[in-house]
PDB file of C-alpha atoms in Angstrom:
ATOM      1  CA  MET A 591     -27.798 -36.671   8.526  1.00 60.00           C
ATOM      2  CA  ALA A 592     -27.746 -33.173  10.022  1.00 62.00           C
ATOM      3  CA  GLU A 593     -24.498 -33.988  11.840  1.00 66.00           C
ATOM      4  CA  LEU A 594     -22.905 -35.144   8.575  1.00 60.00           C
ATOM      5  CA  ASN A 595     -24.091 -31.977   6.827  1.00 61.00           C
ATOM      6  CA  ASP A 596     -22.531 -29.880   9.621  1.00 63.00           C
ATOM      7  CA  LYS A 597     -19.223 -31.739   9.263  1.00 60.00           C
ATOM      8  CA  VAL A 598     -19.201 -31.300   5.480  1.00 57.00           C
ATOM      9  CA  ALA A 599     -19.919 -27.570   5.890  1.00 61.00           C
ATOM     10  CA  LYS A 600     -17.098 -27.233   8.442  1.00 64.00           C
ATOM     11  CA  VAL A 601     -14.596 -28.937   6.096  1.00 61.00           C
ATOM     12  CA  GLY A 602     -15.539 -26.497   3.330  1.00 65.00           C
ATOM     13  CA  HIS A 603     -15.138 -23.591   5.750  1.00 62.00           C
ATOM     14  CA  LEU A 604     -11.723 -24.872   6.870  1.00 66.00           C
ATOM     15  CA  ARG A 605     -10.571 -25.143   3.251  1.00 72.00           C
ATOM     16  CA  THR A 606     -11.585 -21.513   2.715  1.00 72.00           C
ATOM     17  CA  LEU A 607      -9.691 -20.474   5.847  1.00 69.00           C
ATOM     18  CA  THR A 608      -6.623 -22.392   4.668  1.00 70.00           C
ATOM     19  CA  GLU A 609      -6.684 -20.620   1.298  1.00 74.00           C
ATOM     20  CA  GLN A 610      -7.011 -17.266   3.044  1.00 71.00           C
ATOM     21  CA  LEU A 611      -4.160 -18.124   5.409  1.00 68.00           C
ATOM     22  CA  ASN A 612      -1.897 -19.206   2.527  1.00 65.00           C
ATOM     23  CA  ASN A 613      -2.632 -15.972   0.667  1.00 63.00           C
ATOM     24  CA  LYS A 614      -1.832 -13.955   3.809  1.00 66.00           C
ATOM     25  CA  ILE A 615       1.473 -15.804   4.247  1.00 64.00           C
ATOM     26  CA  LYS A 616       2.410 -15.210   0.597  1.00 61.00           C
ATOM     27  CA  ALA A 617       1.667 -11.509   0.972  1.00 55.00           C
ATOM     28  CA  GLN A 618       3.755 -11.261   4.142  1.00 57.00           C
ATOM     29  CA  VAL A 619       6.679 -13.137   2.588  1.00 54.00           C
ATOM     30  CA  ALA A 620       6.541 -10.906  -0.480  1.00 51.00           C
ATOM     31  CA  ALA A 621       6.548  -7.829   1.741  1.00 53.00           C
ATOM     32  CA  ALA A 622       9.429  -9.121   3.894  1.00 69.00           C
ATOM     33  CA  PHE A 623      11.763 -10.542   1.239  1.00 79.00           C
ATOM     34  CA  HIS A 624      12.830  -9.218  -2.122  1.00 83.00           C
ATOM     35  CA  PRO A 625      14.101 -11.777  -4.648  1.00 86.00           C
ATOM     36  CA  ALA A 626      17.652 -10.818  -5.568  1.00 88.00           C
ATOM     37  CA  GLY A 627      18.587 -13.565  -8.010  1.00 89.00           C
ATOM     38  CA  SER A 628      20.759 -16.648  -7.966  1.00 91.00           C
ATOM     39  CA  VAL A 629      24.301 -16.651  -6.594  1.00 93.00           C
ATOM     40  CA  ALA A 630      26.993 -19.111  -5.582  1.00 94.00           C
ATOM     41  CA  PHE A 631      27.356 -19.574  -1.828  1.00 96.00           C
ATOM     42  CA  ALA A 632      30.703 -17.760  -1.858  1.00 95.00           C
ATOM     43  CA  ASP A 633      29.023 -14.760  -3.511  1.00 95.00           C
ATOM     44  CA  LEU A 634      26.338 -14.150  -0.887  1.00 95.00           C
ATOM     45  CA  PRO A 635      26.368 -10.443  -0.019  1.00 93.00           C
ATOM     46  CA  GLU A 636      27.916  -8.895   3.036  1.00 93.00           C
ATOM     47  CA  LEU A 637      25.585  -8.909   6.037  1.00 94.00           C
ATOM     48  CA  THR A 638      24.565  -5.246   6.300  1.00 92.00           C
ATOM     49  CA  LYS A 639      21.419  -3.172   6.651  1.00 91.00           C
ATOM     50  CA  ALA A 640      21.529  -2.607   2.887  1.00 91.00           C
ATOM     51  CA  SER A 641      21.216  -6.370   2.242  1.00 90.00           C
ATOM     52  CA  GLU A 642      18.446  -6.957   4.810  1.00 90.00           C
ATOM     53  CA  GLY A 643      15.376  -8.556   3.213  1.00 88.00           C
ATOM     54  CA  LEU A 644      17.171  -9.756   0.095  1.00 91.00           C
ATOM     55  CA  LEU A 645      16.379 -13.341  -0.877  1.00 90.00           C
ATOM     56  CA  PHE A 646      18.936 -15.335  -2.860  1.00 92.00           C
ATOM     57  CA  ASN A 647      18.746 -18.709  -4.545  1.00 91.00           C
ATOM     58  CA  VAL A 648      22.087 -20.382  -3.784  1.00 93.00           C
ATOM     59  CA  THR A 649      23.218 -22.323  -6.857  1.00 93.00           C
ATOM     60  CA  ASP A 650      25.570 -24.749  -5.122  1.00 94.00           C
ATOM     61  CA  ALA A 651      25.345 -27.028  -2.087  1.00 94.00           C
ATOM     62  CA  PHE A 652      26.734 -25.466   1.078  1.00 95.00           C
ATOM     63  CA  THR A 653      27.285 -25.880   4.812  1.00 95.00           C
ATOM     64  CA  THR A 654      26.136 -23.086   7.120  1.00 95.00           C
ATOM     65  CA  THR A 655      28.605 -20.918   8.995  1.00 95.00           C
ATOM     66  CA  GLU A 656      28.213 -18.897  12.186  1.00 95.00           C
ATOM     67  CA  ASP A 657      26.688 -16.184   9.987  1.00 95.00           C
ATOM     68  CA  PHE A 658      23.461 -18.248   9.838  1.00 94.00           C
ATOM     69  CA  LEU A 659      20.635 -18.049  12.366  1.00 90.00           C
ATOM     70  CA  GLU A 660      20.897 -21.785  13.000  1.00 89.00           C
ATOM     71  CA  GLY A 661      24.671 -21.690  13.493  1.00 92.00           C
ATOM     72  CA  ALA A 662      27.396 -23.560  11.665  1.00 94.00           C
ATOM     73  CA  GLY A 663      27.398 -27.094  10.331  1.00 94.00           C
ATOM     74  CA  LYS A 664      24.066 -27.708   8.599  1.00 93.00           C
ATOM     75  CA  ASP A 665      24.226 -28.909   4.995  1.00 93.00           C
ATOM     76  CA  TYR A 666      21.859 -27.575   2.328  1.00 91.00           C
ATOM     77  CA  PRO A 667      21.462 -28.607  -1.311  1.00 91.00           C
ATOM     78  CA  ALA A 668      21.850 -26.397  -4.363  1.00 91.00           C
ATOM     79  CA  GLY A 669      18.676 -24.394  -4.942  1.00 88.00           C
ATOM     80  CA  THR A 670      18.211 -23.456  -1.277  1.00 90.00           C
ATOM     81  CA  ASN A 671      16.893 -19.949  -0.717  1.00 90.00           C
ATOM     82  CA  VAL A 672      18.769 -17.749   1.741  1.00 91.00           C
ATOM     83  CA  ALA A 673      17.503 -14.434   3.101  1.00 90.00           C
ATOM     84  CA  VAL A 674      19.326 -11.704   4.973  1.00 91.00           C
ATOM     85  CA  VAL A 675      17.516 -10.938   8.249  1.00 89.00           C
ATOM     86  CA  LYS A 676      18.134  -8.898  11.369  1.00 89.00           C
ATOM     87  CA  SER A 677      18.510 -10.930  14.558  1.00 89.00           C
ATOM     88  CA  GLY A 678      18.793  -8.704  17.604  1.00 90.00           C
ATOM     89  CA  GLU A 679      21.403  -6.146  16.594  1.00 91.00           C
ATOM     90  CA  ALA A 680      23.183  -8.410  14.104  1.00 92.00           C
ATOM     91  CA  TYR A 681      22.420  -9.328  10.496  1.00 94.00           C
ATOM     92  CA  LYS A 682      22.332 -13.044   9.706  1.00 94.00           C
ATOM     93  CA  TYR A 683      21.559 -15.395   6.836  1.00 94.00           C
ATOM     94  CA  ASP A 684      18.372 -17.450   7.168  1.00 92.00           C
ATOM     95  CA  ALA A 685      18.263 -20.630   5.071  1.00 90.00           C
ATOM     96  CA  MET A 686      14.691 -21.275   4.010  1.00 82.00           C
ATOM     97  CA  SER A 687      13.937 -24.984   4.364  1.00 67.00           C
ATOM     98  CA  GLY A 688      13.040 -26.458   1.020  1.00 51.00           C
ATOM     99  CA  PHE A 689      12.378 -24.476  -2.110  1.00 50.00           C
ATOM    100  CA  LEU A 690      10.592 -21.147  -1.864  1.00 52.00           C
ATOM    101  CA  ASP A 691       9.331 -20.007  -5.242  1.00 57.00           C
ATOM    102  CA  THR A 692       8.647 -16.287  -4.877  1.00 56.00           C
ATOM    103  CA  SER A 693       7.501 -15.813  -8.464  1.00 57.00           C
ATOM    104  CA  GLY A 694       3.828 -16.218  -7.506  1.00 57.00           C
ATOM    105  CA  PHE A 695       3.878 -13.889  -4.516  1.00 55.00           C
ATOM    106  CA  VAL A 696       1.860 -10.732  -4.708  1.00 53.00           C
ATOM    107  CA  LEU A 697       1.626  -7.762  -2.428  1.00 56.00           C
ATOM    108  CA  LYS A 698      -1.273  -7.465  -0.025  1.00 56.00           C
ATOM    109  CA  GLU A 699      -4.358  -5.818  -1.463  1.00 61.00           C
ATOM    110  CA  ASP A 700      -6.152  -3.206   0.599  1.00 68.00           C
ATOM    111  CA  GLY A 701      -9.371  -4.448   2.148  1.00 67.00           C
ATOM    112  CA  LYS A 702      -8.445  -8.146   1.917  1.00 62.00           C
ATOM    113  CA  GLU A 703      -7.815  -9.748   5.286  1.00 60.00           C
ATOM    114  CA  LEU A 704      -8.290 -13.068   6.995  1.00 50.00           C
ATOM    115  CA  SER A 705     -11.770 -13.626   8.314  1.00 52.00           C
ATOM    116  CA  ALA A 706     -12.608 -12.876  11.935  1.00 50.00           C
ATOM    117  CA  ASN A 707     -12.839 -16.624  12.610  1.00 55.00           C
ATOM    118  CA  ASP A 708     -10.019 -18.064  14.665  1.00 59.00           C
ATOM    119  CA  TYR A 709      -7.894 -20.748  13.036  1.00 63.00           C
ATOM    120  CA  THR A 710      -7.073 -23.103  15.882  1.00 77.00           C
ATOM    121  CA  ASP A 711      -4.721 -26.054  16.315  1.00 81.00           C
ATOM    122  CA  THR A 712      -7.830 -28.258  16.263  1.00 85.00           C
ATOM    123  CA  ASP A 713      -8.877 -26.769  12.917  1.00 82.00           C
ATOM    124  CA  LYS A 714      -5.378 -27.364  11.522  1.00 80.00           C
ATOM    125  CA  ALA A 715      -5.391 -30.960  12.766  1.00 84.00           C
ATOM    126  CA  LYS A 716      -8.706 -31.542  10.988  1.00 85.00           C
ATOM    127  CA  LEU A 717      -7.320 -30.105   7.754  1.00 80.00           C
ATOM    128  CA  ASP A 718      -4.129 -32.127   8.045  1.00 82.00           C
ATOM    129  CA  GLY A 719      -6.302 -35.241   8.378  1.00 84.00           C
ATOM    130  CA  ILE A 720      -7.924 -34.686   4.968  1.00 85.00           C
ATOM    131  CA  THR A 721      -6.191 -36.687   2.267  1.00 83.00           C
ATOM    132  CA  GLU A 722      -5.343 -34.754  -0.871  1.00 83.00           C
ATOM    133  CA  GLY A 723      -7.875 -35.599  -3.537  1.00 82.00           C
ATOM    134  CA  ALA A 724     -10.428 -36.704  -0.950  1.00 84.00           C
ATOM    135  CA  ASN A 725     -14.038 -36.899  -2.057  1.00 86.00           C
ATOM    136  CA  LYS A 726     -16.861 -34.815  -0.679  1.00 87.00           C
ATOM    137  CA  VAL A 727     -19.489 -37.166   0.738  1.00 87.00           C
ATOM    138  CA  GLU A 728     -22.906 -35.879   1.748  1.00 90.00           C
ATOM    139  CA  PRO A 729     -26.324 -37.344   2.520  1.00 91.00           C
ATOM    140  CA  SER A 730     -28.900 -38.012  -0.161  1.00 89.00           C
ATOM    141  CA  ASP A 731     -32.671 -37.658  -0.031  1.00 90.00           C
ATOM    142  CA  THR A 732     -32.930 -41.101  -1.671  1.00 87.00           C
ATOM    143  CA  PRO A 733     -32.924 -43.981   0.845  1.00 84.00           C
ATOM    144  CA  GLY A 734     -29.857 -46.190   0.377  1.00 85.00           C
ATOM    145  CA  ASN A 735     -27.900 -43.481  -1.472  1.00 88.00           C
ATOM    146  CA  ILE A 736     -25.206 -40.941  -0.649  1.00 89.00           C
ATOM    147  CA  LYS A 737     -23.811 -38.161  -2.797  1.00 90.00           C
ATOM    148  CA  ILE A 738     -20.128 -38.393  -3.691  1.00 88.00           C
ATOM    149  CA  ASN A 739     -18.854 -35.141  -5.170  1.00 89.00           C
ATOM    150  CA  GLY A 740     -22.502 -34.230  -5.851  1.00 88.00           C
ATOM    151  CA  VAL A 741     -23.291 -37.467  -7.725  1.00 91.00           C
ATOM    152  CA  GLU A 742     -25.973 -39.830  -6.388  1.00 90.00           C
ATOM    153  CA  THR A 743     -24.367 -43.150  -5.515  1.00 88.00           C
ATOM    154  CA  SER A 744     -26.295 -46.233  -4.429  1.00 86.00           C
ATOM    155  CA  ILE A 745     -24.871 -47.857  -1.311  1.00 85.00           C
ATOM    156  CA  PHE A 746     -27.645 -50.389  -0.770  1.00 82.00           C
ATOM    157  CA  GLN A 747     -31.133 -50.988  -2.064  1.00 83.00           C
ATOM    158  CA  VAL A 748     -34.088 -50.596   0.228  1.00 80.00           C
ATOM    159  CA  ALA A 749     -36.516 -53.484  -0.135  1.00 83.00           C
ATOM    160  CA  THR A 750     -40.145 -52.698  -0.972  1.00 85.00           C
ATOM    161  CA  ASP A 751     -43.007 -53.864   1.249  1.00 86.00           C
ATOM    162  CA  GLU A 752     -43.812 -56.564  -1.308  1.00 89.00           C
ATOM    163  CA  GLU A 753     -40.211 -57.823  -1.299  1.00 87.00           C
ATOM    164  CA  ILE A 754     -40.149 -57.917   2.500  1.00 85.00           C
ATOM    165  CA  ASN A 755     -43.438 -59.846   2.643  1.00 87.00           C
ATOM    166  CA  ALA A 756     -42.164 -62.323   0.026  1.00 88.00           C
ATOM    167  CA  MET A 757     -38.961 -62.881   2.042  1.00 86.00           C
ATOM    168  CA  LEU A 758     -40.929 -63.382   5.240  1.00 86.00           C
ATOM    169  CA  ASP A 759     -43.260 -65.827   3.505  1.00 86.00           C
ATOM    170  CA  GLU A 760     -40.239 -67.724   2.202  1.00 87.00           C
ATOM    171  CA  VAL A 761     -38.646 -67.962   5.631  1.00 87.00           C
ATOM    172  CA  LEU A 762     -41.728 -68.282   7.858  1.00 87.00           C
ATOM    173  CA  GLY A 763     -44.215 -69.697   5.424  1.00 84.00           C
ATOM    174  CA  PRO A 764     -47.278 -67.961   4.075  1.00 79.00           C
ATOM    175  CA  THR A 765     -49.399 -66.086   6.576  1.00 71.00           C
ATOM    176  CA  GLU A 766     -53.092 -65.654   6.414  1.00 68.00           C
ATOM    177  CA  ASN A 767     -54.447 -62.150   6.437  1.00 60.00           C
ATOM    178  CA  ALA A 768     -57.118 -61.568   9.061  1.00 46.00           C
TER     179      ALA A 768
END
């Protein structure tokens, strides 16, 4: 039971670390990119220092050119976000895979950091192994029960001494008490 309690505590700790990590990423993205609105692919701005850090939502499907970090020839759907970044001495477009909604990003608050605990590949693998909507299962003080999301749940019933003796008598025949 103690081992199960330790595992449950670790999962809760990993969820907290994940939330902290996600908040840190959001803060860094908000600090690095500045939403600049929606534009057609043909209307992306010129690649200059003045456009560095701007984040655009491209309203039409497009194929990357040599001006993109990944090079030419990759197709993206309408709604793809594109940022202007500096790569070496050159400015390039960086297509953000998938949709990046920057409306919920906030700037970093002073005094709020990730914990001193290290978030390892092993920790990430454990988190990735947890199914969304999974239940929290923990031991119960009641024999035959577990707690699922804090609710006592009977898994099996423990027979009483009288029930055990009756079963033994049924199988082995009555025994005489000395």
